[in-house]
Amino acid sequence: MTRETSIDELAKQLDESLNLDGKHASPEDTTATADEDNFLEELSDGESTYSVPSAVGSLSSDDSSDDDIGRVKFIGPAPPLTVHRPSLPAGVTSIFANTASTIDSIAEMINSGSAKNIIVMAGAGISTDAGIPDFRSPGTGLYANLQKYRLPYPEAIFTIDYFRRKPKPFFVLAKELYPGQFVPTISHFFVKLLAKRGLLHRHYTQNIDCLERVAGVESDLIVEAHGSFHAAHCIGNKCRKEFPQDWVREKIFNDSIPHCDKCNSLVKPDITFFGEGLPARFFDLLEGDFASCDLLIVMGTSLQVHPFAALINEVQSTTPRLLINRERVGESKTRGMGFDFDGSFAGSMPHRDALVLGDCDEACLLLADRLGWTDELLGLRAAFIDKRKLEHI
C-alpha cells in the first residue's frame, strides 16, 4: 500500500466510522468540499506534508435527534500536516533511523517495543476539535472572547483573588465548559489506545475538561496539572470541605453560586487558579515518571505556562520527544533547554526531537496509520458514540 493510498483510506475510514453521509461540509460551508477526495502527500524541501480531514464533534445541547449525537462537522480544509525534516549540522547524528520521516521512526520505536513507557503532555489543542476553545488563539481563543464578562484582564477569571471578590463570571463560564457536554476527540482516544495497549506511563494534561476520563483513561494514569472539574472543595482556609461533582454541577446549571453548608465560603471546582499551588500529585509523580519515560509526546500546548512547560526538559537526554502542534513552541535558546528540532545545540548528543505541525487529531490519525492502529483507534471512538446514542434514547 502506498502512502497516498493509506492516507486516502484513512480519511474514508474516518468518515465511515462516524456515520457521515459522504459530505464533508454543510450547504453553507462550500469551502470544505474543495478537493475533498484528493488526500495527497507532497514532499518539499525539508518538510513532508499530509492532508487528512479535520473532525469537530460535540454533543448538542438542543433537542436534535439521537442520530446527530457525536456527528462531526468539517470546517474548511485544515492546513495540511507537516512532518518536519530536520536539517542537521555536519557531524550530528540522530536517534531517528529515518530523519526524512521521523513519524515513521517513532512508529517503529513503539512497534518494536523500544518505546513502552510513554508520557503524553497535552494542552487545550487536543480539545479544540471537541468544540472547546483554547486559551490564547487570537480571535477564537477563550481569552479573546471574555469581553462580555467585563474583566479587568482576561486571566482574572482564573485568578483566585478576583474569584473571591467576584465569583459569578467564573461560574457563568464554567456552565459553558462543564464536562458532559462534549465528545472526546481522536487525540483523547489515541491516549486511551496507548493505555489500552499498556504503553501509557502517564498522561499529564493542562486541561480542565476531564475529556481523558470521559474517553476511558483510568484515573491513576492521569495527572491533571491544573486541576479539573472532577472534584470540588470549599475555599475557606479552615474548612476545605469536599463536595460531590453532581452537587456542584446542579448548582452551576441552576445559575446558583455554590456556598459551603458548613462555613458559607465559596465552593470551587478543583481547578488550579493563578495564585494557587499545583496539585500535590503533580509534584509527587513527575520525578519518577519522567526519569523512566522512553518516549515523550507533547500535543496541543503553547508551552507558555510554568512549571508545566518545563517538564519537557525532565526526561533523559537521549529520550525521543515528539511535538504535535499548530505552531513551533518550546524551542531551545541554549543547549539542554527546550526542543531542538534541527540539532543546532546537539553537540556530541544525538538529535532526538521530532515535530509535526498541524491539527492534533489529524496527527494522531497519521501516527495510528503508521502504527497499524487505525481501525482500533476509530473503533474506540465509534463505540463511545454508539454508547452515548443509547444513553440518549
PDB file of N, CA and C in Angstrom, residues 46 101 121 125 161 234 238 276 331 343 376:
ATOM      1  N   GLY A  46      12.806  19.917   3.029  1.00  0.00           N
ATOM      2  CA  GLY A  46      12.820  19.961   4.483  1.00  0.00           C
ATOM      3  C   GLY A  46      11.538  19.549   5.151  1.00  0.00           C
ATOM      4  N   SER A 101      11.528  11.008   7.616  1.00  0.00           N
ATOM      5  CA  SER A 101      10.165  10.834   8.117  1.00  0.00           C
ATOM      6  C   SER A 101      10.247  10.365   9.563  1.00  0.00           C
ATOM      7  N   MET A 121       2.065  14.718  27.190  1.00  0.00           N
ATOM      8  CA  MET A 121       1.767  16.033  27.763  1.00  0.00           C
ATOM      9  C   MET A 121       0.803  16.732  26.822  1.00  0.00           C
ATOM     10  N   GLY A 125      -5.063  22.326  22.826  1.00  0.00           N
ATOM     11  CA  GLY A 125      -5.150  21.980  21.413  1.00  0.00           C
ATOM     12  C   GLY A 125      -5.733  20.616  21.128  1.00  0.00           C
ATOM     13  N   ASP A 161      -7.825  35.594  43.745  1.00  0.00           N
ATOM     14  CA  ASP A 161      -8.228  36.808  44.452  1.00  0.00           C
ATOM     15  C   ASP A 161      -9.459  37.433  43.803  1.00  0.00           C
ATOM     16  N   CYS A 234     -14.598  23.509  49.381  1.00  0.00           N
ATOM     17  CA  CYS A 234     -14.780  24.834  49.963  1.00  0.00           C
ATOM     18  C   CYS A 234     -13.422  25.532  49.974  1.00  0.00           C
ATOM     19  N   LYS A 238      -9.903  27.279  56.717  1.00  0.00           N
ATOM     20  CA  LYS A 238     -10.037  26.389  57.872  1.00  0.00           C
ATOM     21  C   LYS A 238     -11.085  25.303  57.658  1.00  0.00           C
ATOM     22  N   GLU A 276      -2.745  29.965  43.121  1.00  0.00           N
ATOM     23  CA  GLU A 276      -2.850  28.730  43.885  1.00  0.00           C
ATOM     24  C   GLU A 276      -1.720  27.786  43.501  1.00  0.00           C
ATOM     25  N   GLU A 331      11.085  25.977  21.834  1.00  0.00           N
ATOM     26  CA  GLU A 331      12.376  25.680  21.218  1.00  0.00           C
ATOM     27  C   GLU A 331      13.549  26.208  22.040  1.00  0.00           C
ATOM     28  N   GLY A 343      18.792  19.959  15.667  1.00  0.00           N
ATOM     29  CA  GLY A 343      20.077  19.545  16.219  1.00  0.00           C
ATOM     30  C   GLY A 343      21.087  20.650  16.348  1.00  0.00           C
ATOM     31  N   GLU A 376      -8.468   0.244  15.134  1.00  0.00           N
ATOM     32  CA  GLU A 376      -8.668   0.182  16.589  1.00  0.00           C
ATOM     33  C   GLU A 376      -8.959   1.567  17.159  1.00  0.00           C
TER      34      GLU A 376
END
